[in-house]
Every structure is written in C-alpha cells, then in structure tokens.
Coordinates of C-alpha atoms in Angstrom, one line a residue:
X30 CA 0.0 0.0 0.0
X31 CA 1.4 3.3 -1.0
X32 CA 2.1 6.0 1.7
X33 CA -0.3 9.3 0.7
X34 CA 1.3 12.4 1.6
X35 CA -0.3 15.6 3.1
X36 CA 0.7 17.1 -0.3
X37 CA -2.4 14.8 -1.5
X38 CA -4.6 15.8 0.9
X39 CA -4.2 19.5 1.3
X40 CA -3.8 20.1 -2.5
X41 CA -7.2 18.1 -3.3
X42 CA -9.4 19.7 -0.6
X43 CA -7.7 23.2 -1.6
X44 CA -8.9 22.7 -5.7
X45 CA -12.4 20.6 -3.7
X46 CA -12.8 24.2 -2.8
X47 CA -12.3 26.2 -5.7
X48 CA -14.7 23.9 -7.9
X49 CA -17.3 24.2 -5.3
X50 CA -16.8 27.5 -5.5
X51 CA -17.1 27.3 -9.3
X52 CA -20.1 25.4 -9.1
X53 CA -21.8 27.9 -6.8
X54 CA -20.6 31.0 -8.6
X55 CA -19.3 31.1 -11.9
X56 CA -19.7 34.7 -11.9
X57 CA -18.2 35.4 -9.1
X58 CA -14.7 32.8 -9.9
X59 CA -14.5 35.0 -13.1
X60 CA -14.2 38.2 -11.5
X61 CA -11.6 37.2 -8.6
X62 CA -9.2 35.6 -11.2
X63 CA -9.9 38.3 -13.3
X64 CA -9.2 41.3 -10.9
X65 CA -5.9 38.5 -9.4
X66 CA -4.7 38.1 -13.1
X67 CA -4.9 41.7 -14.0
X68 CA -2.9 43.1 -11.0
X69 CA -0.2 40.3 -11.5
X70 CA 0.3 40.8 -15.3
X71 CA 0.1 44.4 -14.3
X72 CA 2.4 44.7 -11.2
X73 CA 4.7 42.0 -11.5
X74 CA 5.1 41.9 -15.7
X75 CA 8.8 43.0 -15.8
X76 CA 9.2 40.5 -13.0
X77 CA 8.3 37.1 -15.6
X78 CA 9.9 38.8 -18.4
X79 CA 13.5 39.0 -16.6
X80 CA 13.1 35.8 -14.8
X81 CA 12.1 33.9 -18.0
X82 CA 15.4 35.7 -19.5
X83 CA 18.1 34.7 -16.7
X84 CA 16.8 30.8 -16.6
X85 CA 17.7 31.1 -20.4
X86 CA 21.0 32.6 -19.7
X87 CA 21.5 30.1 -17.0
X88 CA 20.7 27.1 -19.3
X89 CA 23.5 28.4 -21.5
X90 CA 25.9 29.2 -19.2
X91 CA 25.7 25.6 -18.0
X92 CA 26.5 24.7 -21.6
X93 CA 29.9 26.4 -21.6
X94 CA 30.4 25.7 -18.0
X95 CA 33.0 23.1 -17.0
X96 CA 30.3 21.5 -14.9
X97 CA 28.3 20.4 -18.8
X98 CA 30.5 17.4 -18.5
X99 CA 28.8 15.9 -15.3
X100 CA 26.4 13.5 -15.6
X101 CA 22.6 12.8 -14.4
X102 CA 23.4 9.7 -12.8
X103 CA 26.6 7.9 -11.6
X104 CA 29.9 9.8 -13.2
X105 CA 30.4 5.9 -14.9
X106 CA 26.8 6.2 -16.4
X107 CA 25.7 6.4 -19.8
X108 CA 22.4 7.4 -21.6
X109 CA 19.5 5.3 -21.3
X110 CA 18.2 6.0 -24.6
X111 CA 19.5 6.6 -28.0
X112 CA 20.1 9.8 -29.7
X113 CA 17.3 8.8 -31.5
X114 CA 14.7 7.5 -29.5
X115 CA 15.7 10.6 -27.2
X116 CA 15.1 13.4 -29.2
X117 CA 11.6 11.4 -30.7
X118 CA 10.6 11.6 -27.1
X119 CA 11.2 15.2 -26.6
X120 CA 9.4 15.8 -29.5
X121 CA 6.5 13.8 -28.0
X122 CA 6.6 16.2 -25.3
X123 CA 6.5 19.3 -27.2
X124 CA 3.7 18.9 -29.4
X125 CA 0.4 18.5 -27.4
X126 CA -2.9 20.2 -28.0
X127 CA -1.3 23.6 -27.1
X128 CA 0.5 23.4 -31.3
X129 CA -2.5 22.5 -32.8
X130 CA -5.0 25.2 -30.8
X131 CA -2.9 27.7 -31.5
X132 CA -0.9 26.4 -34.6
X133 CA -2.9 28.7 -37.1
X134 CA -4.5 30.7 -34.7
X135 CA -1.8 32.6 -32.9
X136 CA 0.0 34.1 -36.1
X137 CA -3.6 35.0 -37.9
X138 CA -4.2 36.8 -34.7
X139 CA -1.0 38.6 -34.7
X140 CA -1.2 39.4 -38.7
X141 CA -5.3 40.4 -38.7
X142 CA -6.4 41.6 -35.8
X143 CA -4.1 42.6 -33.2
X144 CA -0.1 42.7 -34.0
X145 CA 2.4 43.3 -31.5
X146 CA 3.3 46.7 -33.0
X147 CA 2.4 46.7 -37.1
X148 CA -1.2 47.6 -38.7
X149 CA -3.0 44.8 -39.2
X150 CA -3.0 42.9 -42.7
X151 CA 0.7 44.9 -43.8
X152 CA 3.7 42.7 -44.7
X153 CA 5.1 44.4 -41.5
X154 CA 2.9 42.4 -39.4
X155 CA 3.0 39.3 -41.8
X156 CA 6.7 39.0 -40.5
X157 CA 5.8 40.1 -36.9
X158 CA 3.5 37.5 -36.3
X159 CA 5.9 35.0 -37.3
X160 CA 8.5 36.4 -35.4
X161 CA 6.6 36.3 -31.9
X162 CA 5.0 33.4 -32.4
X163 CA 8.4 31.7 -32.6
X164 CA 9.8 33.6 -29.4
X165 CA 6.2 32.5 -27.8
X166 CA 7.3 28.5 -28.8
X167 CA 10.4 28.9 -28.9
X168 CA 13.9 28.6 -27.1
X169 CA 12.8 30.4 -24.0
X170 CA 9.8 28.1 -23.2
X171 CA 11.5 25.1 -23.2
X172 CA 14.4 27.0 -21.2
X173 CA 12.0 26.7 -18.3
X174 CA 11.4 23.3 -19.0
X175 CA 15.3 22.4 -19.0
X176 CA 15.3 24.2 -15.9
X177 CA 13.4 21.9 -14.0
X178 CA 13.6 18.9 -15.5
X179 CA 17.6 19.3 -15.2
X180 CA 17.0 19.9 -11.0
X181 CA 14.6 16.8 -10.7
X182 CA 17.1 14.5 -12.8
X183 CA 20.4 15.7 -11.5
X184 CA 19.2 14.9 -7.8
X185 CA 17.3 12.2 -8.5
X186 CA 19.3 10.2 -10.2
X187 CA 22.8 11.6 -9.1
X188 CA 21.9 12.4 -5.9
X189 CA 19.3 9.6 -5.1
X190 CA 16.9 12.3 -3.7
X191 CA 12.7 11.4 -4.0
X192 CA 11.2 13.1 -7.4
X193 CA 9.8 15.7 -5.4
X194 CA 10.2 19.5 -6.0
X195 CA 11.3 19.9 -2.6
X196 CA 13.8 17.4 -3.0
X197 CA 15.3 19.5 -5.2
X198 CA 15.9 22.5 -2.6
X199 CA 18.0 20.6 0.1
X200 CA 21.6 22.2 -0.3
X201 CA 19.6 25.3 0.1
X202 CA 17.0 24.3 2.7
X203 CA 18.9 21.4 4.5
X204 CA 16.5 19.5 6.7
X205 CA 13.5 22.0 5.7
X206 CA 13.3 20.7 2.5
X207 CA 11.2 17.7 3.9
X208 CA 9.0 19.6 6.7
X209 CA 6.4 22.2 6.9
X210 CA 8.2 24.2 4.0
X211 CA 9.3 21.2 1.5
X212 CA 5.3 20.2 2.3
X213 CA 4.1 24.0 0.9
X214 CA 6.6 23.8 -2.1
X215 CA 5.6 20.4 -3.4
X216 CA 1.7 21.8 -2.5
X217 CA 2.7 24.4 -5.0
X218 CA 4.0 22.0 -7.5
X219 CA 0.9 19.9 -7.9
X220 CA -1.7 22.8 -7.9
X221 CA 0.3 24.6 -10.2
X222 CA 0.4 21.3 -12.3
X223 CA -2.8 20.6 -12.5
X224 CA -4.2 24.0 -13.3
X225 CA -1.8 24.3 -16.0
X226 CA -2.9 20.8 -17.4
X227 CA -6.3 21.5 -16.9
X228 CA -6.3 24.4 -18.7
X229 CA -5.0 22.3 -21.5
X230 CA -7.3 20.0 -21.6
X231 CA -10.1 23.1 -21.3
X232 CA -8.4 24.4 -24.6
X233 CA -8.5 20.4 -26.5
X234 CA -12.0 20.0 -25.4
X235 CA -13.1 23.8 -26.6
X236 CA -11.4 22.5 -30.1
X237 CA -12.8 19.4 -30.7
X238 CA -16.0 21.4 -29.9
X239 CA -15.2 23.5 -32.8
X240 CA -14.0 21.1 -35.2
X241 CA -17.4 19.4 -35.0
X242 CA -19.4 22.3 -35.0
X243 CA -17.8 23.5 -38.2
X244 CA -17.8 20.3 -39.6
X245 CA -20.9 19.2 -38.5
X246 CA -22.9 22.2 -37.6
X247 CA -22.8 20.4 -33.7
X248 CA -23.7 23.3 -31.4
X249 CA -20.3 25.1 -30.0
X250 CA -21.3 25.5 -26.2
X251 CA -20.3 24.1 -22.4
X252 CA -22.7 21.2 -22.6
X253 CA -20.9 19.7 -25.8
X254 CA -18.1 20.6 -24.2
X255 CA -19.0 19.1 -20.8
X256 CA -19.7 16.2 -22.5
X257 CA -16.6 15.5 -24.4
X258 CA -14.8 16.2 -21.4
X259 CA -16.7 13.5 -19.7
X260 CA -16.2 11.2 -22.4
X261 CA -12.4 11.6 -22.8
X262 CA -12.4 11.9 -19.3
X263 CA -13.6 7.8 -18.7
X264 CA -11.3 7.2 -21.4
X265 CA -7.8 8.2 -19.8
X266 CA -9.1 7.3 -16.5
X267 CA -9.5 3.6 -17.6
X268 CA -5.9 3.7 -19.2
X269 CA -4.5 5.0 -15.9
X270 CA -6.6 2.5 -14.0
X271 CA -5.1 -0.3 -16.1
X272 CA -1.8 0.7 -16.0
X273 CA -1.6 -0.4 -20.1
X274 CA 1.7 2.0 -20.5
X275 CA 2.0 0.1 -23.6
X276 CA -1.1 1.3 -24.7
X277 CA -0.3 4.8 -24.2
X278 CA 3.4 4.4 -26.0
X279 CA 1.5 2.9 -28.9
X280 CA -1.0 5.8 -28.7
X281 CA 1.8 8.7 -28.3
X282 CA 3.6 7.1 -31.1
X283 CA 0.5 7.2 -33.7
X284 CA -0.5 10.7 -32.5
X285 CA 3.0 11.3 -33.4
X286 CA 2.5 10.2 -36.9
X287 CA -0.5 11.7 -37.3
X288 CA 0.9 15.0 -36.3
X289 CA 4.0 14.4 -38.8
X290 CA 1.4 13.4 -41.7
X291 CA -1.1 16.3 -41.1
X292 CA 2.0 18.4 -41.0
X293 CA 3.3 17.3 -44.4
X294 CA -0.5 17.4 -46.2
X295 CA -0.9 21.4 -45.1
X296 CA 2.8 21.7 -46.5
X297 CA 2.1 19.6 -49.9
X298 CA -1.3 21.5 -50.6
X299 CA -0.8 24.8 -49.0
X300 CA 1.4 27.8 -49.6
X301 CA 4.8 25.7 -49.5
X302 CA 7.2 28.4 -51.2
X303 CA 5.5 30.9 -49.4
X304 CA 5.6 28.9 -46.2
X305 CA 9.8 28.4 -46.9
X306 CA 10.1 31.8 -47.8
X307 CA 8.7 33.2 -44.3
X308 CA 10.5 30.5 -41.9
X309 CA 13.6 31.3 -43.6
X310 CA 13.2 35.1 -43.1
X311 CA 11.5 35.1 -39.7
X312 CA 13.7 32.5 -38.4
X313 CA 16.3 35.1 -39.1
X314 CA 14.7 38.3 -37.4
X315 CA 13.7 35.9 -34.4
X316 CA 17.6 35.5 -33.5
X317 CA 18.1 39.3 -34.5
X318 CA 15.4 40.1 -32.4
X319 CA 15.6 38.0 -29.3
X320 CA 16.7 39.9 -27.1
X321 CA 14.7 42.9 -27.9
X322 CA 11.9 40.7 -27.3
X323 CA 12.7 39.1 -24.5
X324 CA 12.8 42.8 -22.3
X325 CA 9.8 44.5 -24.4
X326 CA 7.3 45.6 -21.4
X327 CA 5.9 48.7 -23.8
X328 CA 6.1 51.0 -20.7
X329 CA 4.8 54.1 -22.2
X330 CA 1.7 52.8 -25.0
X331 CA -1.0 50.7 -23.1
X332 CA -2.2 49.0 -26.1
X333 CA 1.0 47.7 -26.1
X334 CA 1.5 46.3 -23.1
X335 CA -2.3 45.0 -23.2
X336 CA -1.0 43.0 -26.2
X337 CA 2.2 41.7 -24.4
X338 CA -0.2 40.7 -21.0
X339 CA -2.3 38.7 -23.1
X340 CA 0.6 36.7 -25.4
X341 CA 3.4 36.7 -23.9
X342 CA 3.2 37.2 -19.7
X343 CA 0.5 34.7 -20.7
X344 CA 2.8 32.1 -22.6
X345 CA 5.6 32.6 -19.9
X346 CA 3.1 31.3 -17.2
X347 CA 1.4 28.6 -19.0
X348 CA 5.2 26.9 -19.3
X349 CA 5.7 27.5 -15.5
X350 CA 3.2 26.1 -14.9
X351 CA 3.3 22.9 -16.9
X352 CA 7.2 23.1 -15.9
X353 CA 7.0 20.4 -12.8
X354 CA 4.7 18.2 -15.2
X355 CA 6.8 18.2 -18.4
X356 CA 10.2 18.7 -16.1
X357 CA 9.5 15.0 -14.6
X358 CA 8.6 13.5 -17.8
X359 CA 11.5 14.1 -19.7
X360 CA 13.7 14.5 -16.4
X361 CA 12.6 10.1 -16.4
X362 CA 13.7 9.8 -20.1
X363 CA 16.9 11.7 -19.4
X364 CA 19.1 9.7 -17.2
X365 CA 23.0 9.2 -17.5
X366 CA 23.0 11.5 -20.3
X367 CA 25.4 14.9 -19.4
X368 CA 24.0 18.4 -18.3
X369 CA 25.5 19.7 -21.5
X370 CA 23.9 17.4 -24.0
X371 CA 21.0 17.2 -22.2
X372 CA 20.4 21.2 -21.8
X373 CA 21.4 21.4 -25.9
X374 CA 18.6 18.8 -26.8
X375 CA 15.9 20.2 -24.5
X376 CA 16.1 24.0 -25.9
X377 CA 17.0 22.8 -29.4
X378 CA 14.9 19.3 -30.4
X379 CA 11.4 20.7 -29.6
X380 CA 12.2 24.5 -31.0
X381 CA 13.2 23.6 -34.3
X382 CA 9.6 21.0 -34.6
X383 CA 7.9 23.9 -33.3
X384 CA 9.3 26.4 -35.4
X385 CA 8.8 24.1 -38.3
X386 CA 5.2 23.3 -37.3
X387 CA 4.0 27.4 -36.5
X388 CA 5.9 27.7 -39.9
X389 CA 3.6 25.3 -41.7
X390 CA 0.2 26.0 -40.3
X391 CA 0.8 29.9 -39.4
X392 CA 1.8 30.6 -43.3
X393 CA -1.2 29.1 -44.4
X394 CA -3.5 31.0 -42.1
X395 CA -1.6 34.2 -43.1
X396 CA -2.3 33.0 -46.6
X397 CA -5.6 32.1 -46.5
X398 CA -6.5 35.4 -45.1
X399 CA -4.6 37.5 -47.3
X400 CA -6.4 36.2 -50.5
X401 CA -9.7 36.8 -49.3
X402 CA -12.3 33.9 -50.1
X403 CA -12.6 34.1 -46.3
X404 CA -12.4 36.1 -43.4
X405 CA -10.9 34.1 -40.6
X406 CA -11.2 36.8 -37.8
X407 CA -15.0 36.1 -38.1
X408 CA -14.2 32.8 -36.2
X409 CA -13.8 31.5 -32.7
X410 CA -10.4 30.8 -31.6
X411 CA -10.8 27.0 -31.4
X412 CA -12.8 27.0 -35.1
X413 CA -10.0 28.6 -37.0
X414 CA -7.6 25.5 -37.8
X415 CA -10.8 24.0 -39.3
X416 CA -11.5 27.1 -41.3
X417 CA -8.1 27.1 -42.5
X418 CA -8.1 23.9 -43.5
X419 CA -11.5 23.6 -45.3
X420 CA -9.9 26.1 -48.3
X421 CA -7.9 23.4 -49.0
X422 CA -7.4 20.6 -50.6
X423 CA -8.4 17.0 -48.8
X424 CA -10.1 19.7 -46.3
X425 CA -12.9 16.8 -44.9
X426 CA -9.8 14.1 -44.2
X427 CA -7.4 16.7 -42.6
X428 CA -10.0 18.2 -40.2
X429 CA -11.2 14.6 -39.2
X430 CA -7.3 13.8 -38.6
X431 CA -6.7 16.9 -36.5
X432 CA -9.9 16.0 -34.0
X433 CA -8.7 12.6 -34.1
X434 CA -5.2 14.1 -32.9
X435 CA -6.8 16.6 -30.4
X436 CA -7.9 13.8 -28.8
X437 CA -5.4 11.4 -28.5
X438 CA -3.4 14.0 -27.1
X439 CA -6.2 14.9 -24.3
X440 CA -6.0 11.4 -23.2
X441 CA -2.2 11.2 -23.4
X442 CA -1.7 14.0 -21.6
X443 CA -4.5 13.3 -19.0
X444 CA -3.4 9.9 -18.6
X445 CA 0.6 11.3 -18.0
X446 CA -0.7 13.8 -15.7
X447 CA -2.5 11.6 -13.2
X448 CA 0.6 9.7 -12.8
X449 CA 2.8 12.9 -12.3
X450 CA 0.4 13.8 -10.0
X451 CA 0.2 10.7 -7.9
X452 CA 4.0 10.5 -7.8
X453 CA 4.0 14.3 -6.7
X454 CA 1.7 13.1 -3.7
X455 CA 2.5 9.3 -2.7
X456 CA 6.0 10.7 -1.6
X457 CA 7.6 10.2 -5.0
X458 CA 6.1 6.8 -5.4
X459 CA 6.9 5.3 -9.2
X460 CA 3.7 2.8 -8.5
X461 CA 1.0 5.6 -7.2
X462 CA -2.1 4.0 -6.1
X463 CA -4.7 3.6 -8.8
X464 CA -7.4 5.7 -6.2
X465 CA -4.9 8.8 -6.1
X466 CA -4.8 8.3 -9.6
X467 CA -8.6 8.5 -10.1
X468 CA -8.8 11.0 -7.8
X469 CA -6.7 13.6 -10.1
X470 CA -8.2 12.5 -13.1
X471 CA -11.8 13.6 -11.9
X472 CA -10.2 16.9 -10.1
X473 CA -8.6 17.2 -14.0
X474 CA -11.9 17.4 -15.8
X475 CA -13.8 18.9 -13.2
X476 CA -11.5 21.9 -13.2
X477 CA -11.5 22.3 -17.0
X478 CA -15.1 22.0 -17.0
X479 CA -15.6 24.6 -13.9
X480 CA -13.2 27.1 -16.0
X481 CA -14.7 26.8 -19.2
X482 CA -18.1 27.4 -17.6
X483 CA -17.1 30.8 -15.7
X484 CA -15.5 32.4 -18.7
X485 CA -14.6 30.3 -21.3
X486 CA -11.0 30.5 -22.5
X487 CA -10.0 34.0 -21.1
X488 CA -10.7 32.3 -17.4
X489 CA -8.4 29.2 -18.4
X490 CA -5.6 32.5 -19.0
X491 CA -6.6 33.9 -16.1
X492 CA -6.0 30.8 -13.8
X493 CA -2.9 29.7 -15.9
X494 CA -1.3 33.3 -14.9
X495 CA -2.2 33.0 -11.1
X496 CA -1.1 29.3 -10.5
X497 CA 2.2 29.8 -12.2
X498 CA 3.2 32.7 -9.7
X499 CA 3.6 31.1 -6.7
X500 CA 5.8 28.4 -8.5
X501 CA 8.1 31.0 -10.2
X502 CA 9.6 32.1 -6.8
X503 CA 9.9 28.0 -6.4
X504 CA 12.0 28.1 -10.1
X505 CA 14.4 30.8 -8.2
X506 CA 14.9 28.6 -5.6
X507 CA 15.6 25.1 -7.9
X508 CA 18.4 27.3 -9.3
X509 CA 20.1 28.5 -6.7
X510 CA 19.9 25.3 -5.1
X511 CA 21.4 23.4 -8.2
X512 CA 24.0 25.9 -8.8
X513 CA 25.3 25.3 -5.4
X514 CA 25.1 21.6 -6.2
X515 CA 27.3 21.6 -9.2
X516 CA 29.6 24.0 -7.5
X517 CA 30.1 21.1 -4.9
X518 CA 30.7 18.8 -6.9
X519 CA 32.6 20.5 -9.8
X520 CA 34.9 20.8 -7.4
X521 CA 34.9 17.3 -5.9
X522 CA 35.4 16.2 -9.4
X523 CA 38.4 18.5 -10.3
X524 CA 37.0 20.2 -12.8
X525 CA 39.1 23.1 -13.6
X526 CA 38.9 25.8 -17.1
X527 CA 39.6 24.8 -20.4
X528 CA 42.7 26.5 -20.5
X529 CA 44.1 23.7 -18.2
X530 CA 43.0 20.7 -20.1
X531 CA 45.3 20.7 -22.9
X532 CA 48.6 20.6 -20.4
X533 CA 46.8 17.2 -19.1
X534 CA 45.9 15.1 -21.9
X535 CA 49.4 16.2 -22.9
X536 CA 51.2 15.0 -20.2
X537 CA 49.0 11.8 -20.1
X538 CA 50.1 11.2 -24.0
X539 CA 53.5 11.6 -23.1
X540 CA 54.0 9.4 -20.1
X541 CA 52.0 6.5 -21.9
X542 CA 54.6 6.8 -25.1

C-alpha cells in the first residue's frame, strides 16, 4: 500500500474548494481571477519577463560551463536512450494540444487583428506575427522546461533524492526541505500542475468542440463541451486504472504520426514556397530580435503592453506552470545523459519542430487570409484551424485527422498527468495507487469543466497566470539550489577551465609513449 502524503490531501481539498466555488458562482470565480490576473500581469510583468530571460542565460551558461560534462546519474553512467529514440521523445513532449490550438491561430491573430506593433493585414505584421509566435514556442519556453527537469534529474538520479520538487531544494534548505516548507513547495507544484494541465485539456475540449461544429454544424457551447470532457475523461481514467503504459506508448507514437502526416498534407497542398520563404526570413529576425523581445514591457503605450499581457506574460506562465509536469517527464527519459547534452537537446529538439510546425500552419492562415475567399477573424479561436483547413485541398480528411489528434493528445496528456500527479503526492512513489490516480483525473476534468463554464478560455488565461506565480519564486529557488550543487561537486570532481586541459591530456600522451 502506497504512503499518501499531506501534499495529497491538502492540494485536493484546496482545488475541492475552488470547484465548489465554481459550481456555486461562476460569476463570481470570473471576476476574482480576473481582478488577481490583472494586478499580476500588471504589477509584476517585468518581473516574468527578466526571470524567463536569466533561466535562459542560466541554461546556457551551463553549456559552456565546465560542470556540462557531469552526468545525471553515476559519473560511470551512460544514456538510457539513444540519440534517437531521445530526441523522438522530446518531440513527444512538445507537441500537445497547445501546437494545434494555437498552430494557425496565434499568427492569424498577430497578422489580422491585433499585432504586437504593425497595422494589421501589412507585410510588416506578416513578419511580426511569425516572429513572436516563434519567441512564444520557442527557445525560452522550453528554457524553463530544461530548468526543471535538469534539477529533478540531477538529484534524482545523481543524488538519489525522491522526485519531489522539494527534494530539489535541500543544499539550500537542509532538513527544511522535507518539513512544513518542503510540504508548501511540493503543495505548489501539484496545484500549479494541475491548473496548468487542466487548462489544457479546457483548450482540446473547446477545439474538438469547434472542429465538429464546423464540420458538422454540432452546437459550439459548455454542454458539448462538458460532455466531451466526460467522455475523454472515462477514457484516460480507464488507461491510468489499467496501468496499459503500452497502450499509451503505442497511442503517443500514432498521435505522433499523425501530427507528422497532417503536418506534411498542409505543407504539400498549402502555400509551400511561401511557407519556406517566411521560416527562412522570420527565423532570421527571431535571433536578430531576441533579445529585444525578451525585455519589451511597452512602458509608455497601453495597447501595447495590453497585447504583451495577453501573449506573452501569458505564454511565460502557462510553461511554468506545466514546468514540474513536463520537467518530470523528460527528467525520467533523461538519465546518464550529461548536463551539456541534455540542456542542448531540450532547448534545441522541440524549438526547431515547433518552429517548423508554427511555420507550416501559421503561413497558411496568413495566406488564407490574405487572399480573401474568407475572413478568418469572423471565427472562434478553437474554429479557425478547421477554417483554414476547409480552403484546402483533402479539407474533410485533414480536419477529421486533426480531432482525431486533439484527442489522443487529451488522453495522453490526461493519462501522464495523473501519474505525475500521484508520484508528486505518494512521496515520490513510481507505483501511485490507482485511487490517487482516479482522484486527479476527476479533479482534471472537473477543473477544465468549472473554468470553461465561468469564462470560457480567457478564465483558463486567467487561472494559468495566477497558479504559475507562486511556482516562479519555487524556479528561483531550484536554481540556486542546483548551482550550489554543481559548485560542490565540480569541485569534488576537479574540474578546472579549459585552459588547463590541454597541459593534461598532454602529459598523459606523453607518459604513456
């Protein structure tokens, strides 16, 4: 029988609370994260912006650092997985209903109706929408990823510490780490989690909702949403019950394909020299740009800043707080492997299939609209991928695969996040019980379902932005405390500056001749 922790207990009856009040009044949980959200992206905007910028600058000076050569595991260890089978499973973990929501929404948004600085409809704002959208998916989201994942690995399997976010904080914390204040931290973690993956599962259900309706004229509203949360809902519930991890490999792998195929049909009968044209050039102005963008709070133009609030503060909290979910999974996949390859294929693998895959749908949005046999701005968010993709060719076929995709992913992701969430709460447990499991699973759905029914998609932003604050100060924290980790042992290790390693190997070449 697995141990349950408080964590479980205080976390569940904390979220109990917030659904009831959902329940009660919807009107009500609108307004209070509403008025929350608003003062955080307004007070403390600078304050994600230059913390999402100096993990980044962390994860590469670890790079460069001497202390890139140490492992995550035993010194003597070596990498689990192939090259390969590595960087397919990153991959895995980037895309996710997140890439196809907001795969040709996000740059139609930032070309027709609201662009971060350019009128809309210009070639100005053609190339700005690319450009953000990139920085949005790009190196700096999975920077926070890295960031955690790299703490959980490196003292779990180095240090043979529980994977527990508090574990992580011990050469800071000592014997805190597991009392009162390692208790509050991993409380943190798991309602941070599951917001952020409920929001996610809010945003597949709202899609699916809109594939159908504009495919099938099915009415777009919370009960058909309600309902397809349900039904998804039984569905990764009996996967996690089961324990059938095979099943869910084979279903990540086909949703992987699928993804890949729908990908390459877009490409084949969409805008493809257009498409290669404007990932060339806005890959270019991204890097030119980056750190331009990365600092850009607009302190002086509120429409501005209004537009930076709603994209980007928003982006940055949505990865922090899916950080301790997607920082365990590929923190598992990522043993013996060193700090310096692993920090290279977590900010590079999953950019360059984003980039590719914004690149893909985004052009063809941005196409689509630009002719003008349809006005894509008339449509919901969650409609727009279908609107996109009913101008082209094969339109029926590709809009059946992307629901089918949308919902593998919801179960996949649903059926990974109970897990994470049961090992976050049964003291690190690799076995969670299969009632914990069940338990999160229901608290999953119920959330989505409570958020969608308050306010729709802006209260999924709003609660995304609120959860994630908390756990920032927690991401502060991890670094310090691995820093002074790899200090320690750096030196334990002997490993000195470049400079010196050449007079080594040197005299170790000579004493051996």
């Amino acid at each position: 029988m697995k141990k349950i922790s408080k964590v479980f207990w205080i976390s569940a009856a904390f979220l109990f609370v917030a659904v009831i009040f959902g329940v009660i009044s919807p009107n009500s949980l609108e307004r209070v994260t509403a008025n929350i959200e608003s003062f955080i992206t307004t007070s403390f905007g600078w304050y994600y912006l230059i913390l999402v910028t100096i993990i980044v600058i962390f994860c590469l000076f670890l790079i460069f650092s001497p202390v890139g050569a140490i492992r995550l595991g035993k010194q003597d260890e070596r990498p689990e997985y192939s090259n390969l089978s590595w960087f397919a499973m990153l991959f895995s973990a980037g895309m996710g209903i997140g890439l196809v929501f907001w795969g040709a929404a996000e740059p139609l948004n930032h070309y027709a109706v609201q662009p971060p600085l350019a009128d809309p409809g210009t070639d100005a704002a053609v190339k700005e929408s690319m450009r953000y959208t990139f920085f949005h998916w790009g190196i700096h989201a999975w920077a926070i990823y890295a960031l955690v994942a790299l703490c959980l690995a490196y003292f779990n399997f180095r240090k043979d510490q529980p994977g527990l976010v508090s574990a992580t904080l011990s050469p800071i914390l000592g014997k805190y780490s597991k009392g009162r204040f390692g208790t509050i931290i991993d409380i943190i973690a798991v309602v941070a989690t599951v917001i952020g993956v409920a929001t996610t599962l809010g945003f597949g259900a709202a899609q699916i909702n809109g594939g159908l309706a504009y495919l099938f004229n099915t009415p777009n509203n919370f009960t058909v949403q309600v309902i397809i949360i349900v039904i998804v809902t039984i569905l990764f519930i009996m996967s996690a019950w089961s324990g059938l991890s095979k099943g869910i490999k084979y279903l990540s792998n086909t949703n992987m394909i699928l993804a890949a195929l729908l990908m390459i049909v877009v490409f084949i009968v969409g805008p493809s020299l257009f498409t290669l044209n404007l990932f060339t050039d806005t890959l270019g102005t991204y890097f030119q740009n980056i750190i331009q963008m990365s600092f850009r709070i607009a302190p002086l133009k509120s429409e501005h800043r209004d537009w930076i609030n709603d994209w980007t503060i928003f982006y940055w909290a949505w990865w922090i707080s899916w950080s301790p979910f997607v920082g365990i999974f590929i923190a598992r996949i990522s043993r013996g492997r060193t700090i310096r390859e692993f920090i290279i294929g977590v900010l590079l693998a999953p950019t360059i299939v984003s980039f590719i895959w914004f690149a893909v749908f985004g052009s063809t949005a941005i196409n689509v609209q630009h002719i003008g046999n349809i006005d894509l701005t008339q449509f919901a968010t969650e409609e727009i991928l279908f609107a996109v993709l009913s101008e082209l060719p094969l339109s029926w076929i590709t809009s059946i695969l992307s629901i089918i995709l949308i919902g593998i992913f919801f179960i996949t992701s649903a059926d990974s996040a109970t897990f994470v969430l049961g090992m976050q709460t049964t003291y690190g447990s690799l076995n969670p019980d299969n009632k914990v499991k069940l338990t999160w699973g229901v608290m999953l759905a119920a959330i989505a379902a409570i958020l969608l029914y308050s306010g729709g998609l802006q209260a999924l932003q709003n609660a995304l932005i609120i959860a994630a604050f908390p756990f920032s100060f927690i991401m502060i924290l991890m670094m310090l405390s691995l820093y002074k980790a790899l200090a320690r042992d750096k030196k334990e290790l002997g490993l000195g500056h470049r400079p010196r390693e050449p007079k080594t190997k040197h005299h170790h070449k000579k004493t051996e001749i």
